[in-house]
Coordinates of N, CA, C and O in Angstrom, one line a residue:
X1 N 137.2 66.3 42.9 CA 136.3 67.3 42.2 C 134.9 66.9 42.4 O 134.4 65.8 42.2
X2 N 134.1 67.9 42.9 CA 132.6 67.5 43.0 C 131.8 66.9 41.6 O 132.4 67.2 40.6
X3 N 131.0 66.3 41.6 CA 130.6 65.2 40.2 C 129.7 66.3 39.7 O 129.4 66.1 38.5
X4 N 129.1 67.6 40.3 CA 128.2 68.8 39.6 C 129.0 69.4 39.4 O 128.8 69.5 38.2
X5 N 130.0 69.9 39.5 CA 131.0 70.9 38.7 C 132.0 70.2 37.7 O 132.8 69.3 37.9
X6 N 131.8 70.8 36.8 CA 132.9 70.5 35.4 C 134.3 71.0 35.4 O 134.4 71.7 36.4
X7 N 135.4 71.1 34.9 CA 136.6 71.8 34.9 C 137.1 71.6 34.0 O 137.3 70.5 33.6
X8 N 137.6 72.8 33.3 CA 138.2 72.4 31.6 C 139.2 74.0 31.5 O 139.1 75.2 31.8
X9 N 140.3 73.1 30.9 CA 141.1 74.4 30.9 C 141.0 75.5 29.3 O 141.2 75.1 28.2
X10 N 140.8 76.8 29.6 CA 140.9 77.8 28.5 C 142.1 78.3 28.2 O 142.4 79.3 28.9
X11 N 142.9 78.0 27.3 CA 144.3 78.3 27.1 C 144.3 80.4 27.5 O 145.0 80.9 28.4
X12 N 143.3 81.1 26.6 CA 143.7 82.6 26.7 C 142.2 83.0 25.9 O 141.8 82.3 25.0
X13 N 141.7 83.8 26.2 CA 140.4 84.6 25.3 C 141.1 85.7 25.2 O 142.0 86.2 25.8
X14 N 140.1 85.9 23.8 CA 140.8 87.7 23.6 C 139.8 88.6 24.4 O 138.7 88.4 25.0
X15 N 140.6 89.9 24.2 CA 140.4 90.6 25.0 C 138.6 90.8 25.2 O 137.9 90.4 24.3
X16 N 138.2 91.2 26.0 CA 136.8 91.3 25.8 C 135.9 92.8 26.4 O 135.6 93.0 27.5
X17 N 135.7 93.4 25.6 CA 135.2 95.1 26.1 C 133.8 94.2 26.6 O 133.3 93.1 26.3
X18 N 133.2 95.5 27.7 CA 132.1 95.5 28.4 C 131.2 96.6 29.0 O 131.7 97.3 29.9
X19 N 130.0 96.7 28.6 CA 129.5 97.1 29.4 C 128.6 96.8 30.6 O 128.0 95.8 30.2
X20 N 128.2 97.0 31.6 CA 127.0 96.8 32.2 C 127.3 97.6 33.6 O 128.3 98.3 33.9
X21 N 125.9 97.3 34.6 CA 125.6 98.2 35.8 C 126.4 97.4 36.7 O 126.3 96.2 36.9
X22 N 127.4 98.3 37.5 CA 128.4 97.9 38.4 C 128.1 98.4 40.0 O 127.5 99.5 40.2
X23 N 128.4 97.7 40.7 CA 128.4 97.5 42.2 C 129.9 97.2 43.4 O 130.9 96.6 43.0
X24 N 129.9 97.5 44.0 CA 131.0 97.3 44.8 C 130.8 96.1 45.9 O 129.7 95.5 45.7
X25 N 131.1 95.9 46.4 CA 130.9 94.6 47.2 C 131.7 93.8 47.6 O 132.8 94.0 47.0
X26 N 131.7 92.5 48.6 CA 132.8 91.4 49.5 C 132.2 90.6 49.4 O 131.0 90.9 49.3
X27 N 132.5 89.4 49.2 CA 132.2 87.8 49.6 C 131.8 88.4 51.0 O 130.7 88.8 50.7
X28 N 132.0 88.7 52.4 CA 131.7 89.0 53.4 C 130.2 89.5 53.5 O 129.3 89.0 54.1
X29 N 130.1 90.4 52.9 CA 128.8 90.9 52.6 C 127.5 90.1 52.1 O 126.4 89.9 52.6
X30 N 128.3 89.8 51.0 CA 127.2 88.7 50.4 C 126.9 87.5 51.1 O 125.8 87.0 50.8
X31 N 127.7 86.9 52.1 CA 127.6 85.6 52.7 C 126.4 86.1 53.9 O 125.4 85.5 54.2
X32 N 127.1 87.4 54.5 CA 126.3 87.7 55.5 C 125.1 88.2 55.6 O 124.6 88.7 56.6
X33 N 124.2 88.0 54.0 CA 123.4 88.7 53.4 C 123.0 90.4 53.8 O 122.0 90.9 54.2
X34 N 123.9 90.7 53.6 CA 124.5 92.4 53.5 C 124.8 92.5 52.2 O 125.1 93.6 51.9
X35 N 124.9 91.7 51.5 CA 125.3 91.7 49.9 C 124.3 92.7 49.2 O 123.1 92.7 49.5
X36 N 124.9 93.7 47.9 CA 124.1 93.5 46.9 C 123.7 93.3 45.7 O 122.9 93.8 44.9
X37 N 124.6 92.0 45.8 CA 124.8 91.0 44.3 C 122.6 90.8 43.9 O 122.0 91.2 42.9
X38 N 122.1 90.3 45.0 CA 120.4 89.9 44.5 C 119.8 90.9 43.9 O 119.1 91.0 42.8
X39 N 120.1 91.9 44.8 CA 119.2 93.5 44.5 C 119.5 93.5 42.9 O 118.6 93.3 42.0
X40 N 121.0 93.7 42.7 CA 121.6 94.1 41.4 C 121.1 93.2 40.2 O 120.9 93.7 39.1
X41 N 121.0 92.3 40.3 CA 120.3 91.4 39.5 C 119.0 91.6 39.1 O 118.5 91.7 38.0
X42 N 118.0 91.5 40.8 CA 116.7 91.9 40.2 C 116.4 93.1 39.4 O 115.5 93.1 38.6
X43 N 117.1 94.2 39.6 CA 117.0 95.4 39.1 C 116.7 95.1 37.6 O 115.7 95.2 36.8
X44 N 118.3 94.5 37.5 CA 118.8 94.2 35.7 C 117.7 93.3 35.2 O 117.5 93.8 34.1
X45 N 117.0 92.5 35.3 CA 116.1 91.9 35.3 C 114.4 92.8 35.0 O 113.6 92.9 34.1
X46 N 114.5 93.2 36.2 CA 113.1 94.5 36.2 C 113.2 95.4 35.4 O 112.0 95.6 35.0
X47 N 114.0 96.2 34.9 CA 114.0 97.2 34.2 C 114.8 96.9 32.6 O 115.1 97.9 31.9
X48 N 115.0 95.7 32.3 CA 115.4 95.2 31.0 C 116.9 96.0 30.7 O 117.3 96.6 29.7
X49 N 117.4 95.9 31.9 CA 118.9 96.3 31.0 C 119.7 96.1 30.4 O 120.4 96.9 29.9
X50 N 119.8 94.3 30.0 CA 120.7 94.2 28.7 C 119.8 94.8 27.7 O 120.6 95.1 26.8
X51 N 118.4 95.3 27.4 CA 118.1 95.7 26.0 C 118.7 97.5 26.1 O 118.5 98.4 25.3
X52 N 119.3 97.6 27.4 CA 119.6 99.1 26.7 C 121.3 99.4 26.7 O 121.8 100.5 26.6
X53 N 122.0 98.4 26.9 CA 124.0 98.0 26.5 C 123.3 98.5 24.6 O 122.2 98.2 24.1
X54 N 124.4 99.2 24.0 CA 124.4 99.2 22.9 C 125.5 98.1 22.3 O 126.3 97.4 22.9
X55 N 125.0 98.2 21.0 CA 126.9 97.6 20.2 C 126.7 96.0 21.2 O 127.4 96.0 22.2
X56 N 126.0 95.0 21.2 CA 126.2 93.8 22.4 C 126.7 93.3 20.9 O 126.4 93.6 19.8
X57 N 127.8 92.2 21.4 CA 128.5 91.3 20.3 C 127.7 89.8 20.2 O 127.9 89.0 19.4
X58 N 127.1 89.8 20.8 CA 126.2 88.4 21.2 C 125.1 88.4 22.5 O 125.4 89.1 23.5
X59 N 124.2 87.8 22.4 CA 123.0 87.7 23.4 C 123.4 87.5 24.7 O 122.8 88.1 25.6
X60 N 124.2 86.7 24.9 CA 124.8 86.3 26.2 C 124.9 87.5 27.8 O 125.2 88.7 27.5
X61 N 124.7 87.3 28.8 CA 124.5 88.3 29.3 C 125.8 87.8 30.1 O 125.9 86.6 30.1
X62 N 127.3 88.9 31.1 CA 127.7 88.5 31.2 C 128.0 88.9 33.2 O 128.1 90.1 33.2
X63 N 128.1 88.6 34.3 CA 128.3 89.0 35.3 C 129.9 88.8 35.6 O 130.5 87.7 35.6
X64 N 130.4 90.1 35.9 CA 131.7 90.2 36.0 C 132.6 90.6 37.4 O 132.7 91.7 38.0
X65 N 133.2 89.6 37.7 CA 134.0 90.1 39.3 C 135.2 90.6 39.0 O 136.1 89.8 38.7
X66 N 135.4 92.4 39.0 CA 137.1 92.7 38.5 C 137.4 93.6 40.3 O 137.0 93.4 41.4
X67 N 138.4 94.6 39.7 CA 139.1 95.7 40.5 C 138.7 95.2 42.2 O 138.0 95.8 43.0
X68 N 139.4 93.7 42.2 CA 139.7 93.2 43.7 C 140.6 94.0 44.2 O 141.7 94.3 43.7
X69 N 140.1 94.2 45.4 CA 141.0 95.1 46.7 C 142.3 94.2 46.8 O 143.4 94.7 46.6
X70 N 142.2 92.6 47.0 CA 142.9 91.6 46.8 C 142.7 90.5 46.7 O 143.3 90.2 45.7
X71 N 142.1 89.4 47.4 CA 141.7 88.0 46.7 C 140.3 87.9 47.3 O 139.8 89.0 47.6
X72 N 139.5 87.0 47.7 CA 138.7 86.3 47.6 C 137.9 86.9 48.9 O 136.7 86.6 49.1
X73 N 138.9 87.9 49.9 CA 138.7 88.4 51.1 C 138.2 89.7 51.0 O 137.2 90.0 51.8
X74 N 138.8 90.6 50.2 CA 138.6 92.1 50.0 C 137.5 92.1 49.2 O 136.8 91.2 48.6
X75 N 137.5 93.6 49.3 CA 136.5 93.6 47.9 C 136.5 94.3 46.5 O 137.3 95.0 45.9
X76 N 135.5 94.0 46.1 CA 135.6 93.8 44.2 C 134.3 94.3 43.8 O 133.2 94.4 44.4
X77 N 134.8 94.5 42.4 CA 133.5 95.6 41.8 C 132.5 94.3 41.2 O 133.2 93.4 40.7
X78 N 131.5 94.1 41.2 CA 130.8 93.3 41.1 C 129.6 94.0 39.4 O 128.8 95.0 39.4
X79 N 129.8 93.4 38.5 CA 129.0 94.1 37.4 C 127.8 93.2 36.5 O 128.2 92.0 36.2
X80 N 126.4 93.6 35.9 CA 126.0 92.7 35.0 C 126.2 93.4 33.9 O 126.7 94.5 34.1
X81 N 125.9 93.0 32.7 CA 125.6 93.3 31.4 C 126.2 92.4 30.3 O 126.0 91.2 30.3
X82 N 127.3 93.0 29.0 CA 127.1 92.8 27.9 C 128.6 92.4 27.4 O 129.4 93.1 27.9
X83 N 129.0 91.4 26.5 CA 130.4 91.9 25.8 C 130.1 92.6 24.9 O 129.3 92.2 24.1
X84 N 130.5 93.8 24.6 CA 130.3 94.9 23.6 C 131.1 94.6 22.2 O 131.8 93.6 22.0
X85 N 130.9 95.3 21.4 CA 132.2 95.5 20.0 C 132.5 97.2 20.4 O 133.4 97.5 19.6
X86 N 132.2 98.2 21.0 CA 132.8 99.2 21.1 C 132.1 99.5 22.1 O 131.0 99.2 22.3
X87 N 133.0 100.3 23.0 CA 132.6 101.2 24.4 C 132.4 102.3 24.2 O 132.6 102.9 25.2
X88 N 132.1 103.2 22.8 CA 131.6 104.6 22.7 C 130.2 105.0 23.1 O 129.6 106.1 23.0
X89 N 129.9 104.1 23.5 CA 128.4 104.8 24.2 C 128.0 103.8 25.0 O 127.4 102.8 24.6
X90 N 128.3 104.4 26.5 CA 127.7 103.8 27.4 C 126.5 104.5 28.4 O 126.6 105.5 29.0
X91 N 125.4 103.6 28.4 CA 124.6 104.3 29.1 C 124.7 105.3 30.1 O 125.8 105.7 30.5
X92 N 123.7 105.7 30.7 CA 123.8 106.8 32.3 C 123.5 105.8 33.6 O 122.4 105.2 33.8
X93 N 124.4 105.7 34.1 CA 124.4 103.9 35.3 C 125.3 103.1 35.0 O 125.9 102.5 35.9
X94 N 125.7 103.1 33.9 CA 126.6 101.8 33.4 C 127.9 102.4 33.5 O 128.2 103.6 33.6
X95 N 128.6 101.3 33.4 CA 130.0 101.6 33.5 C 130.6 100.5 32.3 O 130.1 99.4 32.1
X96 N 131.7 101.1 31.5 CA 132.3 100.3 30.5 C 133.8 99.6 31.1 O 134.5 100.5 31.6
X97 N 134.2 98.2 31.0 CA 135.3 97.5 31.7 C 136.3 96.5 30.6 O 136.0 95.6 29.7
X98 N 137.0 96.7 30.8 CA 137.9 95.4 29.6 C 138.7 95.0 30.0 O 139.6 95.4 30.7
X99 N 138.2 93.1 29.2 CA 138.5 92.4 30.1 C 140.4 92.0 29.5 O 140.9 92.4 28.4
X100 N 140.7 91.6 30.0 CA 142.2 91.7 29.1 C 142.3 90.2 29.4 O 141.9 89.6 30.4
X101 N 143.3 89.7 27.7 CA 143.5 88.4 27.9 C 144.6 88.2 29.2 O 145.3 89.0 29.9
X102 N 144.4 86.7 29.2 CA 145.2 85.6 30.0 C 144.1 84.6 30.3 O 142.9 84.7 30.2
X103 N 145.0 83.5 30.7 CA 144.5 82.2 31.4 C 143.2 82.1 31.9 O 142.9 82.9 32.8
X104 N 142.6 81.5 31.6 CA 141.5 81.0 32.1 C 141.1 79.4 32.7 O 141.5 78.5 32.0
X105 N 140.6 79.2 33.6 CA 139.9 78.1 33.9 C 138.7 78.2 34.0 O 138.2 79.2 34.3
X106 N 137.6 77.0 33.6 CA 135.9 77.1 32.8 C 135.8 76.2 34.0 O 136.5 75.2 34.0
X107 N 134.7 76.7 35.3 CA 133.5 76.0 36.1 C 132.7 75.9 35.3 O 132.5 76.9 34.6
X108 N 132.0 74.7 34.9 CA 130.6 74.5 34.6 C 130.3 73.9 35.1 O 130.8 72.8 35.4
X109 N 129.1 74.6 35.7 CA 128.0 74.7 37.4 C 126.6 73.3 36.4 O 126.1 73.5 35.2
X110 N 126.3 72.1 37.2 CA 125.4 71.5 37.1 C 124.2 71.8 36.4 O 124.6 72.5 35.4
X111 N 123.0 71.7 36.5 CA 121.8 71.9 35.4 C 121.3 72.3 37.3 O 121.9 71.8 38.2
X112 N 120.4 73.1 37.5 CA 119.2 73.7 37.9 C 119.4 75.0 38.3 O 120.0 75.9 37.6
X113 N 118.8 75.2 39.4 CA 117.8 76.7 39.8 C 119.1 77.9 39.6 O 120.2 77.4 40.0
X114 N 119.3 79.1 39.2 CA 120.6 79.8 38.9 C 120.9 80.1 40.3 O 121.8 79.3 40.7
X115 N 120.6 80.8 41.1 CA 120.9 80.9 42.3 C 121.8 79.5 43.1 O 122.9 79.5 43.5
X116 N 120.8 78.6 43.0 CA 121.3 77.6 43.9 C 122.8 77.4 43.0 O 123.8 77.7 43.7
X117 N 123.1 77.0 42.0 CA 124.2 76.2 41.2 C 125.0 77.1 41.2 O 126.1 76.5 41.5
X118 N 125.3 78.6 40.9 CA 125.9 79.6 41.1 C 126.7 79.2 42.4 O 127.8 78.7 42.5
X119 N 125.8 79.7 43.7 CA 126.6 79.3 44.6 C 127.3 78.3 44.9 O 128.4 78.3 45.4
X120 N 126.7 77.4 44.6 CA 127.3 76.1 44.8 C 128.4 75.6 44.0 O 128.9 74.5 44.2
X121 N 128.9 76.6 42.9 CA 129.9 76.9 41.7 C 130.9 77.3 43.2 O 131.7 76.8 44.0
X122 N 130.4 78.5 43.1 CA 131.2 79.4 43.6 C 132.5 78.6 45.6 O 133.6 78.6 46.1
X123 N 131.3 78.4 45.8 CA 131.9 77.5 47.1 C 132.8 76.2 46.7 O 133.5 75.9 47.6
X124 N 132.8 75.3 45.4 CA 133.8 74.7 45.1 C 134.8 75.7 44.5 O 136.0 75.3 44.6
X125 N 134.7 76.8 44.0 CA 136.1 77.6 43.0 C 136.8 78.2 44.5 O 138.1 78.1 44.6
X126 N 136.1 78.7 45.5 CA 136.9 79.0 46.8 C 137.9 77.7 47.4 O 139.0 77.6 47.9
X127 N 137.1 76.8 47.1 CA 137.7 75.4 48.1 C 139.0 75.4 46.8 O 140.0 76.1 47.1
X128 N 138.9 74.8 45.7 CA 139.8 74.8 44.5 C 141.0 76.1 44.6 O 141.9 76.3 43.7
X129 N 140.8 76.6 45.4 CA 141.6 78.5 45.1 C 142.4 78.0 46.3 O 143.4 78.7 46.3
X130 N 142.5 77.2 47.2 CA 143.1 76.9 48.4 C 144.1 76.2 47.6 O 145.1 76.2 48.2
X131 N 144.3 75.6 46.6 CA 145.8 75.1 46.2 C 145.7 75.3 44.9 O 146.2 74.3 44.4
X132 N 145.4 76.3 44.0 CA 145.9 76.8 42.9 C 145.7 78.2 42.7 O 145.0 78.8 43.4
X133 N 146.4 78.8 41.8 CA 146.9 80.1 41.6 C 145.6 81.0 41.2 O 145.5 80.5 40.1
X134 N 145.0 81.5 41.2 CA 144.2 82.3 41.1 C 145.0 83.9 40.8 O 146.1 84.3 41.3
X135 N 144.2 84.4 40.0 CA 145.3 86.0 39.1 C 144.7 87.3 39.8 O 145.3 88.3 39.9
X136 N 143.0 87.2 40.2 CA 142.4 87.8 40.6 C 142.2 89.8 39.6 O 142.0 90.9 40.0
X137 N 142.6 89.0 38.5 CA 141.9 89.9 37.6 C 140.6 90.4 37.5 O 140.1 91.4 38.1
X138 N 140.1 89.6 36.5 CA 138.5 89.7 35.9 C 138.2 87.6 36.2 O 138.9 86.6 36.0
X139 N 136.9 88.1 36.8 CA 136.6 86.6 36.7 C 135.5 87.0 36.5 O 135.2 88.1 36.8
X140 N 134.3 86.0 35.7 CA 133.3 85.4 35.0 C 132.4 85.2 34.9 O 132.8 84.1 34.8
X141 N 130.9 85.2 34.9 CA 130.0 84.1 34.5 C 129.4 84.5 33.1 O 129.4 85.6 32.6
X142 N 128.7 83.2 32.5 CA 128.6 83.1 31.0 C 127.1 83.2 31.5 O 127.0 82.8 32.7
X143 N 126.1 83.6 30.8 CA 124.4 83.1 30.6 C 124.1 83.1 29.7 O 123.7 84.2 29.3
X144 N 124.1 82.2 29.2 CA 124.0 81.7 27.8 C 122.5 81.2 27.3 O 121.5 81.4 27.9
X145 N 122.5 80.6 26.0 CA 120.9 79.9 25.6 C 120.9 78.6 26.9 O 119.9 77.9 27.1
X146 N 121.8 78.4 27.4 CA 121.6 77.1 28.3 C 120.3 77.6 29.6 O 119.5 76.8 30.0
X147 N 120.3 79.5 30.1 CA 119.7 79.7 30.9 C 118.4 80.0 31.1 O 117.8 80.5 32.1
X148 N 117.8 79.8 29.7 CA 116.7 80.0 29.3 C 115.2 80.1 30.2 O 114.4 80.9 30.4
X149 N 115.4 78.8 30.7 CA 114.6 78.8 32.0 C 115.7 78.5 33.4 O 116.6 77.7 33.7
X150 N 115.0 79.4 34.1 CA 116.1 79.9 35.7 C 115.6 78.3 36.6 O 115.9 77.7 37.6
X151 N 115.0 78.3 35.9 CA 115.5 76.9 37.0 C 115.8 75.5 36.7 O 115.9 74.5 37.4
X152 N 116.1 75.8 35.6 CA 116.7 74.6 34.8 C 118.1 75.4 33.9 O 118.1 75.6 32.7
X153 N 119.1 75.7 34.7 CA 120.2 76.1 33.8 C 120.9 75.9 34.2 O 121.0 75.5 35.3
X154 N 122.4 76.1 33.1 CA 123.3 75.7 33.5 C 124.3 76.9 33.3 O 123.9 77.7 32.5
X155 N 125.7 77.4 33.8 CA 125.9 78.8 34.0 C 127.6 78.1 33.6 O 128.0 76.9 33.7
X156 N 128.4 79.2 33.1 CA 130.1 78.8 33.3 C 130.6 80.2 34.0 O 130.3 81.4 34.1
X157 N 131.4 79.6 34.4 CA 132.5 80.6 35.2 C 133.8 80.7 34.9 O 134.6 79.7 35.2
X158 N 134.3 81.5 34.4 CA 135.6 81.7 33.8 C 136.6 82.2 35.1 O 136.1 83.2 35.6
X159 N 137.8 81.6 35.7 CA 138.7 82.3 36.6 C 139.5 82.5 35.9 O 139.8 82.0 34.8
X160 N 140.5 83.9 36.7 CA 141.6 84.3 35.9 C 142.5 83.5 37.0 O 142.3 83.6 38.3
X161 N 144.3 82.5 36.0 CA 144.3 82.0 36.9 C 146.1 82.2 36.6 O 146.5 82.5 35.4
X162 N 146.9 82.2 37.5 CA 148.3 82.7 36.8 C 149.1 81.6 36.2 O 149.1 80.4 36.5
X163 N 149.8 82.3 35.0 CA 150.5 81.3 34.3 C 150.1 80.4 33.8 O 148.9 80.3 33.6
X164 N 151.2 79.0 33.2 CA 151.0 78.5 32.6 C 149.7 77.3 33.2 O 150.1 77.1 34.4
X165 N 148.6 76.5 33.0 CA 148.3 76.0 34.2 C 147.7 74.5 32.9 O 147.4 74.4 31.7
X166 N 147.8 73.8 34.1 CA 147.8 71.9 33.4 C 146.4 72.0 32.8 O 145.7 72.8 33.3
X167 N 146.2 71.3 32.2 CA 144.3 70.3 31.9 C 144.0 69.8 32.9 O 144.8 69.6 33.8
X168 N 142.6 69.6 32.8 CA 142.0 68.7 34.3 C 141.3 67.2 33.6 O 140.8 66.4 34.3

């Protein structure tokens, strides 16, 4: 296990409603910087979109990988925004998503710059997906009070992962 990435197992979260601005997109894309994971961020960023998710259950802002084509190859709806307490009013742009329980496994990505540690999350959870089950549901990231300043933060990543699965 790399000594910057953490691993800790999440028995089941409850369900989790959502809103935020959704994108379509591949790891292919994004590698090949064809992606529009950056754009979609700066936007959400520039124009203050978590202050306009109604009903937010907490501050936390949440980036969400669901409705995979198929795993880690295809592609998947890529979304930012909010855990909600109700999806009766969702903005014009937004799209509302729920997340449904099961299994989880918690990446916690090192302390700095969000970009850099993200990725560098992300390229161990690929390496790690090469011998464990991955569910390819809804998968995760947390931004929490840890990301207060972008270049000193720390980010979690929740995978959806199948079945019963050990502690680390």
């Amino acid at each position: 296990m790399s000594q910057f990435i953490q691993t800790k197992k999440i028995a089941r979260l409850d369900p989790i409603r959502f809103i935020g601005k959704p994108v379509v997109t591949s790891n292919e894309a994004e590698m090949k910087g064809e992606g529009v994971i950056p754009s979609l961020w700066q936007s959400f960023n520039k124009h203050s979109i978590i202050e306009k998710i109604p009903n937010k259950k907490n501050p936390n802002i949440l980036a969400i990988y669901t409705n995979y084509e198929s795993d880690e190859a295809g592609s998947y709806t890529f979304a930012i925004g909010a855990e909600v307490t109700t999806i009766n009013q969702v903005p014009t742009g937004m799209k509302s998503f729920f997340i449904r329980e099961c299994p989880y496994v918690v990446f916690t990505t090192r302390k700095g710059s969000i970009p850099e540690i993200v990725v560098e999350a992300w390229q161990y959870i690929w390496e790690w997906s090469k011998t464990n089950k991955r569910a390819f549901l809804t998968d995760f990231e947390v931004y929490d009070e840890r990301c207060k300043n972008p270049e000193n933060s720390q980010v979690d990543i929740y995978i959806s992962v199948i079945g019963d699965f050990p502690l680390f």
